[in-house]
């Protein structure tokens, strides 16, 4: 199968990646893992953002060799949901997000990616990674589908809309194995080695849940244990000694840019810990090339997939909508935050640690908003935080009333 020629590089993107690689290589020498380390000690070290980790997994080795072997450059499924299925294009550094439902639009996701990429570019110190949007392929592009449908698993070869973007690499094998050792349920402990070897568990990203703790008093036997989209709760971060404060600041800064620069509600976005290859030399397409391309007009041609740095990433923008710069827009943003999974800290907790994380988040969010909007434009961010507080109080009251009703029903003879 023929591949398109390499286009002119986007110098700013390439420079950013080279800077990341330089930083990562410097950090490599700071990593010292002893074979006697416990899973907890290993996770405490390995989940440090920007730390470089060597991955010895067979999958990483296959990926590293794939660019020299076109025969293995297939589309491998790495994620699935009701709205879309995600495929890794082996050896290229891309993923393809194929639309499954008419209620979900990968074109909307692609447009939002481009908007957010342009917004993030204005704030080079923003410490979050965004999977770069590369291309959109329509289900009506028969020339592309005729050439490439054979690369899909047979059941997914029917033409559909696709967004092509940068691949967030899974967390390295050392982290995946330590997560299994540390958090596999007791009823599955005898199956740990089997769980580590499951193909689906190689596609491991960790969702950063600053707004939720595990309910250890309500745990029940689990029928399975999955590392795909592993939920990393704030109590686990504390248990592992991770830098919750750093995660909080990154999330607050990112939300401020999404609200006041991109001017979107950030509904249903995800924050995850994932990998990125070091020693990356990238040729990325320009905006004009993206508009006029039929396939991946860029190529990542020097990628060390066996050494990865860990970063926080933000992704999934298909449900994001523009917000107006008034009270109506603020209500939309508040609703979006509470409708989302518990990535963000929430106000109104009776846990002092959670309340401290919320206070840091809201303070940092207001400071970042001020830098974006200017000194005289802080009314809307302040109103947003106040509306979150009110919503948190309302939800806390509803929760307490529900608890009382349940207690009375239990005690009623």
GROMACS .gro file of C-alpha atoms in nm:
model
  413
    1UNK     CA    1   0.000   0.000   0.000
    2UNK     CA    2   0.143   0.335  -0.098
    3UNK     CA    3   0.197   0.605   0.160
    4UNK     CA    4   0.170   0.980   0.105
    5UNK     CA    5   0.490   1.183   0.094
    6UNK     CA    6   0.619   1.358   0.403
    7UNK     CA    7   0.506   1.718   0.411
    8UNK     CA    8   0.678   2.026   0.540
    9UNK     CA    9   0.728   2.012   0.915
   10UNK     CA   10   0.540   2.222   1.162
   11UNK     CA   11   0.845   2.372   1.333
   12UNK     CA   12   0.672   2.465   1.657
   13UNK     CA   13   0.532   2.113   1.705
   14UNK     CA   14   0.868   1.953   1.624
   15UNK     CA   15   1.053   2.187   1.859
   16UNK     CA   16   0.808   2.107   2.137
   17UNK     CA   17   0.859   1.734   2.091
   18UNK     CA   18   1.237   1.770   2.079
   19UNK     CA   19   1.227   1.972   2.400
   20UNK     CA   20   1.017   1.699   2.561
   21UNK     CA   21   1.265   1.438   2.448
   22UNK     CA   22   1.557   1.636   2.587
   23UNK     CA   23   1.382   1.679   2.921
   24UNK     CA   24   1.288   1.314   2.929
   25UNK     CA   25   1.643   1.198   2.864
   26UNK     CA   26   1.770   1.413   3.150
   27UNK     CA   27   1.511   1.260   3.379
   28UNK     CA   28   1.606   0.907   3.281
   29UNK     CA   29   1.910   0.912   3.504
   30UNK     CA   30   1.690   0.998   3.803
   31UNK     CA   31   1.504   0.669   3.781
   32UNK     CA   32   1.636   0.396   4.006
   33UNK     CA   33   1.414   0.092   4.057
   34UNK     CA   34   1.520  -0.193   4.276
   35UNK     CA   35   1.389  -0.543   4.222
   36UNK     CA   36   1.303  -0.542   4.592
   37UNK     CA   37   1.067  -0.244   4.560
   38UNK     CA   38   0.707  -0.315   4.653
   39UNK     CA   39   0.432  -0.244   4.396
   40UNK     CA   40   0.337   0.062   4.602
   41UNK     CA   41   0.695   0.195   4.596
   42UNK     CA   42   0.722   0.134   4.224
   43UNK     CA   43   0.396   0.316   4.147
   44UNK     CA   44   0.500   0.606   4.367
   45UNK     CA   45   0.809   0.651   4.149
   46UNK     CA   46   0.681   0.548   3.809
   47UNK     CA   47   0.363   0.757   3.803
   48UNK     CA   48   0.561   1.078   3.840
   49UNK     CA   49   0.470   1.299   3.547
   50UNK     CA   50   0.744   1.335   3.279
   51UNK     CA   51   0.954   1.053   3.418
   52UNK     CA   52   1.105   0.831   3.148
   53UNK     CA   53   1.047   0.458   3.181
   54UNK     CA   54   1.188   0.177   2.971
   55UNK     CA   55   0.923  -0.066   2.851
   56UNK     CA   56   1.032  -0.423   2.782
   57UNK     CA   57   0.690  -0.549   2.671
   58UNK     CA   58   0.662  -0.753   2.352
   59UNK     CA   59   0.399  -0.506   2.228
   60UNK     CA   60   0.640  -0.212   2.259
   61UNK     CA   61   0.903  -0.409   2.073
   62UNK     CA   62   0.659  -0.495   1.792
   63UNK     CA   63   0.559  -0.131   1.767
   64UNK     CA   64   0.921  -0.023   1.746
   65UNK     CA   65   0.983  -0.259   1.454
   66UNK     CA   66   0.655  -0.190   1.272
   67UNK     CA   67   0.772   0.112   1.064
   68UNK     CA   68   1.018  -0.118   0.885
   69UNK     CA   69   0.756  -0.386   0.823
   70UNK     CA   70   0.450  -0.260   0.628
   71UNK     CA   71   0.291  -0.603   0.664
   72UNK     CA   72   0.217  -0.545   1.033
   73UNK     CA   73   0.095  -0.185   0.998
   74UNK     CA   74  -0.267  -0.284   1.055
   75UNK     CA   75  -0.545  -0.115   1.253
   76UNK     CA   76  -0.555  -0.284   1.594
   77UNK     CA   77  -0.852  -0.218   1.823
   78UNK     CA   78  -0.745  -0.056   2.150
   79UNK     CA   79  -1.075   0.085   2.278
   80UNK     CA   80  -1.449   0.055   2.225
   81UNK     CA   81  -1.767   0.225   2.339
   82UNK     CA   82  -2.124   0.280   2.229
   83UNK     CA   83  -2.026   0.587   2.027
   84UNK     CA   84  -1.689   0.501   1.873
   85UNK     CA   85  -1.420   0.237   1.837
   86UNK     CA   86  -1.052   0.332   1.856
   87UNK     CA   87  -0.781   0.164   1.650
   88UNK     CA   88  -0.406   0.197   1.671
   89UNK     CA   89  -0.228   0.220   1.336
   90UNK     CA   90   0.068   0.002   1.416
   91UNK     CA   91   0.405   0.171   1.373
   92UNK     CA   92   0.279   0.518   1.274
   93UNK     CA   93   0.203   0.701   1.600
   94UNK     CA   94  -0.163   0.750   1.506
   95UNK     CA   95  -0.498   0.627   1.626
   96UNK     CA   96  -0.822   0.617   1.429
   97UNK     CA   97  -1.147   0.692   1.610
   98UNK     CA   98  -1.427   0.535   1.404
   99UNK     CA   99  -1.780   0.657   1.461
  100UNK     CA  100  -2.031   0.390   1.565
  101UNK     CA  101  -2.343   0.597   1.621
  102UNK     CA  102  -2.524   0.883   1.452
  103UNK     CA  103  -2.566   1.043   1.796
  104UNK     CA  104  -2.188   1.083   1.817
  105UNK     CA  105  -1.982   1.289   1.573
  106UNK     CA  106  -1.610   1.239   1.522
  107UNK     CA  107  -1.620   1.545   1.299
  108UNK     CA  108  -1.726   1.749   1.603
  109UNK     CA  109  -1.446   1.585   1.800
  110UNK     CA  110  -1.199   1.674   1.524
  111UNK     CA  111  -1.314   2.035   1.508
  112UNK     CA  112  -1.290   2.073   1.885
  113UNK     CA  113  -0.942   1.918   1.882
  114UNK     CA  114  -0.829   2.182   1.632
  115UNK     CA  115  -0.985   2.464   1.835
  116UNK     CA  116  -0.827   2.341   2.159
  117UNK     CA  117  -0.489   2.287   1.994
  118UNK     CA  118  -0.491   2.649   1.877
  119UNK     CA  119  -0.601   2.767   2.223
  120UNK     CA  120  -0.331   2.569   2.404
  121UNK     CA  121  -0.066   2.704   2.166
  122UNK     CA  122  -0.114   3.049   2.319
  123UNK     CA  123  -0.009   2.917   2.661
  124UNK     CA  124   0.320   2.727   2.613
  125UNK     CA  125   0.366   2.676   2.987
  126UNK     CA  126   0.040   2.482   3.014
  127UNK     CA  127   0.153   2.144   3.148
  128UNK     CA  128  -0.100   1.923   2.970
  129UNK     CA  129  -0.070   1.712   2.657
  130UNK     CA  130  -0.328   1.709   2.378
  131UNK     CA  131  -0.334   1.432   2.117
  132UNK     CA  132  -0.266   1.627   1.799
  133UNK     CA  133  -0.552   1.615   1.545
  134UNK     CA  134  -0.415   1.487   1.216
  135UNK     CA  135  -0.701   1.422   0.974
  136UNK     CA  136  -1.071   1.353   0.919
  137UNK     CA  137  -1.182   1.073   0.686
  138UNK     CA  138  -1.543   1.060   0.571
  139UNK     CA  139  -1.738   0.740   0.517
  140UNK     CA  140  -1.795   0.867   0.161
  141UNK     CA  141  -1.421   0.882   0.077
  142UNK     CA  142  -1.437   0.566  -0.132
  143UNK     CA  143  -1.078   0.596  -0.257
  144UNK     CA  144  -0.943   0.579   0.098
  145UNK     CA  145  -1.173   0.298   0.205
  146UNK     CA  146  -1.091   0.086  -0.099
  147UNK     CA  147  -0.722   0.099  -0.009
  148UNK     CA  148  -0.742   0.077   0.369
  149UNK     CA  149  -1.049  -0.123   0.471
  150UNK     CA  150  -0.848  -0.445   0.462
  151UNK     CA  151  -0.636  -0.313   0.750
  152UNK     CA  152  -0.936  -0.317   0.986
  153UNK     CA  153  -1.060  -0.625   1.169
  154UNK     CA  154  -1.329  -0.773   0.943
  155UNK     CA  155  -1.627  -0.670   1.160
  156UNK     CA  156  -1.515  -0.303   1.148
  157UNK     CA  157  -1.439  -0.277   0.775
  158UNK     CA  158  -1.768  -0.106   0.687
  159UNK     CA  159  -1.702   0.259   0.587
  160UNK     CA  160  -1.763   0.516   0.858
  161UNK     CA  161  -1.643   0.860   0.965
  162UNK     CA  162  -1.296   0.860   1.124
  163UNK     CA  163  -1.082   1.106   1.313
  164UNK     CA  164  -0.706   1.048   1.298
  165UNK     CA  165  -0.500   1.181   1.589
  166UNK     CA  166  -0.179   1.130   1.781
  167UNK     CA  167  -0.161   0.807   1.979
  168UNK     CA  168  -0.148   0.835   2.358
  169UNK     CA  169   0.075   0.541   2.440
  170UNK     CA  170  -0.034   0.305   2.716
  171UNK     CA  171   0.143   0.318   3.048
  172UNK     CA  172   0.458   0.103   3.044
  173UNK     CA  173   0.457  -0.260   3.150
  174UNK     CA  174   0.627  -0.187   3.483
  175UNK     CA  175   0.335   0.036   3.583
  176UNK     CA  176   0.071  -0.204   3.454
  177UNK     CA  177   0.218  -0.495   3.647
  178UNK     CA  178   0.248  -0.287   3.965
  179UNK     CA  179  -0.116  -0.174   3.935
  180UNK     CA  180  -0.226  -0.536   3.919
  181UNK     CA  181  -0.009  -0.632   4.217
  182UNK     CA  182  -0.133  -0.339   4.425
  183UNK     CA  183  -0.502  -0.320   4.337
  184UNK     CA  184  -0.627  -0.655   4.209
  185UNK     CA  185  -0.928  -0.760   4.424
  186UNK     CA  186  -0.862  -1.034   4.678
  187UNK     CA  187  -1.100  -1.274   4.505
  188UNK     CA  188  -0.888  -1.247   4.188
  189UNK     CA  189  -0.544  -1.250   4.351
  190UNK     CA  190  -0.472  -1.604   4.234
  191UNK     CA  191  -0.518  -1.489   3.873
  192UNK     CA  192  -0.271  -1.198   3.881
  193UNK     CA  193  -0.031  -1.337   3.623
  194UNK     CA  194  -0.318  -1.418   3.388
  195UNK     CA  195  -0.458  -1.065   3.430
  196UNK     CA  196  -0.118  -0.910   3.354
  197UNK     CA  197  -0.102  -1.102   3.029
  198UNK     CA  198  -0.449  -1.019   2.897
  199UNK     CA  199  -0.414  -0.836   2.563
  200UNK     CA  200  -0.675  -0.572   2.655
  201UNK     CA  201  -0.480  -0.482   2.970
  202UNK     CA  202  -0.184  -0.372   2.760
  203UNK     CA  203  -0.391  -0.069   2.648
  204UNK     CA  204  -0.373   0.097   2.988
  205UNK     CA  205  -0.444   0.463   3.056
  206UNK     CA  206  -0.518   0.587   3.408
  207UNK     CA  207  -0.810   0.825   3.460
  208UNK     CA  208  -0.720   1.094   3.715
  209UNK     CA  209  -1.017   1.112   3.955
  210UNK     CA  210  -0.948   1.407   4.186
  211UNK     CA  211  -1.318   1.422   4.270
  212UNK     CA  212  -1.378   1.071   4.399
  213UNK     CA  213  -1.258   0.830   4.666
  214UNK     CA  214  -1.311   0.457   4.669
  215UNK     CA  215  -1.575   0.323   4.907
  216UNK     CA  216  -1.364   0.057   5.070
  217UNK     CA  217  -1.643  -0.028   5.314
  218UNK     CA  218  -1.869  -0.133   5.025
  219UNK     CA  219  -1.634  -0.339   4.815
  220UNK     CA  220  -1.775  -0.663   4.679
  221UNK     CA  221  -1.612  -0.949   4.490
  222UNK     CA  222  -1.526  -0.846   4.134
  223UNK     CA  223  -1.587  -1.073   3.834
  224UNK     CA  224  -1.287  -0.924   3.649
  225UNK     CA  225  -1.011  -0.662   3.680
  226UNK     CA  226  -0.936  -0.432   3.387
  227UNK     CA  227  -0.648  -0.190   3.329
  228UNK     CA  228  -0.808  -0.036   3.024
  229UNK     CA  229  -0.920   0.308   3.146
  230UNK     CA  230  -0.809   0.233   3.501
  231UNK     CA  231  -0.976   0.467   3.752
  232UNK     CA  232  -0.707   0.622   3.974
  233UNK     CA  233  -0.896   0.776   4.268
  234UNK     CA  234  -0.764   1.055   4.484
  235UNK     CA  235  -0.725   0.827   4.787
  236UNK     CA  236  -0.506   0.597   4.578
  237UNK     CA  237  -0.293   0.896   4.475
  238UNK     CA  238  -0.252   0.983   4.842
  239UNK     CA  239  -0.176   0.623   4.930
  240UNK     CA  240   0.097   0.611   4.664
  241UNK     CA  241   0.241   0.948   4.762
  242UNK     CA  242   0.172   1.103   4.422
  243UNK     CA  243   0.174   1.479   4.379
  244UNK     CA  244  -0.199   1.553   4.404
  245UNK     CA  245  -0.120   1.924   4.414
  246UNK     CA  246   0.052   1.911   4.074
  247UNK     CA  247  -0.239   1.718   3.918
  248UNK     CA  248  -0.481   1.973   4.067
  249UNK     CA  249  -0.293   2.270   3.921
  250UNK     CA  250  -0.271   2.111   3.574
  251UNK     CA  251  -0.643   2.037   3.571
  252UNK     CA  252  -0.739   2.387   3.693
  253UNK     CA  253  -0.517   2.559   3.436
  254UNK     CA  254  -0.656   2.341   3.157
  255UNK     CA  255  -1.018   2.404   3.247
  256UNK     CA  256  -0.955   2.780   3.259
  257UNK     CA  257  -0.812   2.773   2.905
  258UNK     CA  258  -1.103   2.561   2.780
  259UNK     CA  259  -1.354   2.806   2.931
  260UNK     CA  260  -1.200   3.146   2.858
  261UNK     CA  261  -0.976   3.092   2.554
  262UNK     CA  262  -1.153   2.813   2.364
  263UNK     CA  263  -1.488   2.928   2.510
  264UNK     CA  264  -1.637   2.579   2.540
  265UNK     CA  265  -1.814   2.402   2.825
  266UNK     CA  266  -1.565   2.108   2.842
  267UNK     CA  267  -1.847   1.854   2.870
  268UNK     CA  268  -1.732   1.493   2.900
  269UNK     CA  269  -1.359   1.561   2.853
  270UNK     CA  270  -1.118   1.313   3.012
  271UNK     CA  271  -0.792   1.359   3.201
  272UNK     CA  272  -0.564   1.057   3.191
  273UNK     CA  273  -0.208   0.954   3.264
  274UNK     CA  274  -0.054   0.805   2.952
  275UNK     CA  275   0.276   0.761   2.775
  276UNK     CA  276   0.462   0.942   2.502
  277UNK     CA  277   0.767   0.815   2.313
  278UNK     CA  278   1.097   0.988   2.376
  279UNK     CA  279   1.344   1.094   2.107
  280UNK     CA  280   1.059   1.202   1.879
  281UNK     CA  281   1.135   1.378   1.553
  282UNK     CA  282   0.802   1.466   1.401
  283UNK     CA  283   0.686   1.589   1.063
  284UNK     CA  284   0.341   1.736   1.126
  285UNK     CA  285   0.104   1.875   0.860
  286UNK     CA  286  -0.002   2.237   0.840
  287UNK     CA  287  -0.368   2.337   0.880
  288UNK     CA  288  -0.394   2.379   0.502
  289UNK     CA  289  -0.255   2.030   0.447
  290UNK     CA  290  -0.503   1.885   0.697
  291UNK     CA  291  -0.791   2.042   0.507
  292UNK     CA  292  -0.682   1.897   0.174
  293UNK     CA  293  -0.549   1.557   0.274
  294UNK     CA  294  -0.712   1.218   0.225
  295UNK     CA  295  -0.493   1.035   0.475
  296UNK     CA  296  -0.215   1.084   0.728
  297UNK     CA  297  -0.015   1.363   0.572
  298UNK     CA  298   0.235   1.362   0.855
  299UNK     CA  299   0.461   1.094   0.983
  300UNK     CA  300   0.639   1.027   1.308
  301UNK     CA  301   0.961   0.873   1.190
  302UNK     CA  302   1.198   0.854   1.488
  303UNK     CA  303   1.008   0.724   1.788
  304UNK     CA  304   1.159   0.522   2.071
  305UNK     CA  305   0.856   0.325   2.183
  306UNK     CA  306   1.058   0.124   2.431
  307UNK     CA  307   1.128   0.438   2.636
  308UNK     CA  308   0.826   0.646   2.733
  309UNK     CA  309   0.763   0.951   2.943
  310UNK     CA  310   0.443   0.974   3.150
  311UNK     CA  311   0.221   1.281   3.106
  312UNK     CA  312  -0.127   1.401   3.191
  313UNK     CA  313  -0.339   1.421   2.875
  314UNK     CA  314  -0.679   1.572   2.802
  315UNK     CA  315  -0.898   1.414   2.534
  316UNK     CA  316  -1.250   1.336   2.407
  317UNK     CA  317  -1.416   1.658   2.294
  318UNK     CA  318  -1.709   1.531   2.089
  319UNK     CA  319  -1.966   1.654   2.344
  320UNK     CA  320  -1.808   1.996   2.396
  321UNK     CA  321  -2.020   2.295   2.298
  322UNK     CA  322  -1.952   2.671   2.279
  323UNK     CA  323  -2.056   2.880   2.579
  324UNK     CA  324  -2.179   3.238   2.581
  325UNK     CA  325  -1.993   3.485   2.800
  326UNK     CA  326  -2.285   3.540   3.037
  327UNK     CA  327  -2.483   3.367   3.312
  328UNK     CA  328  -2.644   3.127   3.064
  329UNK     CA  329  -2.300   3.011   2.952
  330UNK     CA  330  -2.188   2.969   3.313
  331UNK     CA  331  -2.486   2.748   3.392
  332UNK     CA  332  -2.396   2.535   3.091
  333UNK     CA  333  -2.034   2.504   3.217
  334UNK     CA  334  -2.148   2.413   3.570
  335UNK     CA  335  -2.379   2.146   3.434
  336UNK     CA  336  -2.098   2.008   3.218
  337UNK     CA  337  -1.862   1.978   3.515
  338UNK     CA  338  -2.112   1.790   3.728
  339UNK     CA  339  -2.225   1.570   3.438
  340UNK     CA  340  -1.868   1.459   3.380
  341UNK     CA  341  -1.687   1.172   3.548
  342UNK     CA  342  -1.525   1.291   3.875
  343UNK     CA  343  -1.199   1.422   3.732
  344UNK     CA  344  -1.234   1.763   3.893
  345UNK     CA  345  -1.238   1.824   4.269
  346UNK     CA  346  -1.588   1.902   4.395
  347UNK     CA  347  -1.694   2.149   4.664
  348UNK     CA  348  -1.904   2.055   4.965
  349UNK     CA  349  -1.717   1.745   5.079
  350UNK     CA  350  -1.713   1.656   5.448
  351UNK     CA  351  -1.362   1.515   5.399
  352UNK     CA  352  -1.099   1.780   5.496
  353UNK     CA  353  -0.852   1.650   5.237
  354UNK     CA  354  -1.107   1.675   4.957
  355UNK     CA  355  -1.204   2.023   5.070
  356UNK     CA  356  -0.838   2.128   5.062
  357UNK     CA  357  -0.800   1.995   4.707
  358UNK     CA  358  -1.114   2.182   4.601
  359UNK     CA  359  -0.985   2.507   4.755
  360UNK     CA  360  -0.654   2.470   4.573
  361UNK     CA  361  -0.834   2.391   4.248
  362UNK     CA  362  -1.071   2.688   4.268
  363UNK     CA  363  -0.791   2.929   4.368
  364UNK     CA  364  -0.570   2.812   4.085
  365UNK     CA  365  -0.860   2.823   3.837
  366UNK     CA  366  -0.934   3.185   3.927
  367UNK     CA  367  -0.567   3.283   3.897
  368UNK     CA  368  -0.538   3.114   3.556
  369UNK     CA  369  -0.862   3.277   3.440
  370UNK     CA  370  -0.729   3.617   3.540
  371UNK     CA  371  -0.415   3.563   3.332
  372UNK     CA  372  -0.629   3.474   3.031
  373UNK     CA  373  -0.897   3.742   3.061
  374UNK     CA  374  -0.701   4.023   3.225
  375UNK     CA  375  -0.740   4.202   3.557
  376UNK     CA  376  -1.069   4.368   3.472
  377UNK     CA  377  -1.252   4.056   3.352
  378UNK     CA  378  -1.267   3.832   3.658
  379UNK     CA  379  -1.643   3.852   3.719
  380UNK     CA  380  -1.742   3.550   3.512
  381UNK     CA  381  -1.479   3.310   3.656
  382UNK     CA  382  -1.576   3.418   4.009
  383UNK     CA  383  -1.943   3.363   3.929
  384UNK     CA  384  -1.860   3.017   3.792
  385UNK     CA  385  -1.684   2.915   4.115
  386UNK     CA  386  -1.969   3.055   4.324
  387UNK     CA  387  -2.223   2.861   4.118
  388UNK     CA  388  -2.019   2.544   4.169
  389UNK     CA  389  -2.024   2.606   4.544
  390UNK     CA  390  -2.401   2.650   4.544
  391UNK     CA  391  -2.449   2.336   4.336
  392UNK     CA  392  -2.218   2.147   4.571
  393UNK     CA  393  -2.421   2.260   4.873
  394UNK     CA  394  -2.744   2.158   4.703
  395UNK     CA  395  -2.611   1.814   4.622
  396UNK     CA  396  -2.472   1.769   4.974
  397UNK     CA  397  -2.815   1.852   5.120
  398UNK     CA  398  -2.986   1.605   4.887
  399UNK     CA  399  -2.735   1.338   4.985
  400UNK     CA  400  -2.791   1.399   5.357
  401UNK     CA  401  -3.169   1.392   5.317
  402UNK     CA  402  -3.145   1.064   5.126
  403UNK     CA  403  -2.923   0.920   5.401
  404UNK     CA  404  -3.174   1.020   5.667
  405UNK     CA  405  -3.463   0.867   5.476
  406UNK     CA  406  -3.272   0.543   5.432
  407UNK     CA  407  -3.182   0.537   5.803
  408UNK     CA  408  -3.543   0.599   5.907
  409UNK     CA  409  -3.669   0.328   5.673
  410UNK     CA  410  -3.413   0.083   5.815
  411UNK     CA  411  -3.509   0.163   6.176
  412UNK     CA  412  -3.883   0.163   6.112
  413UNK     CA  413  -4.037  -0.150   6.273
   0.00000   0.00000   0.00000
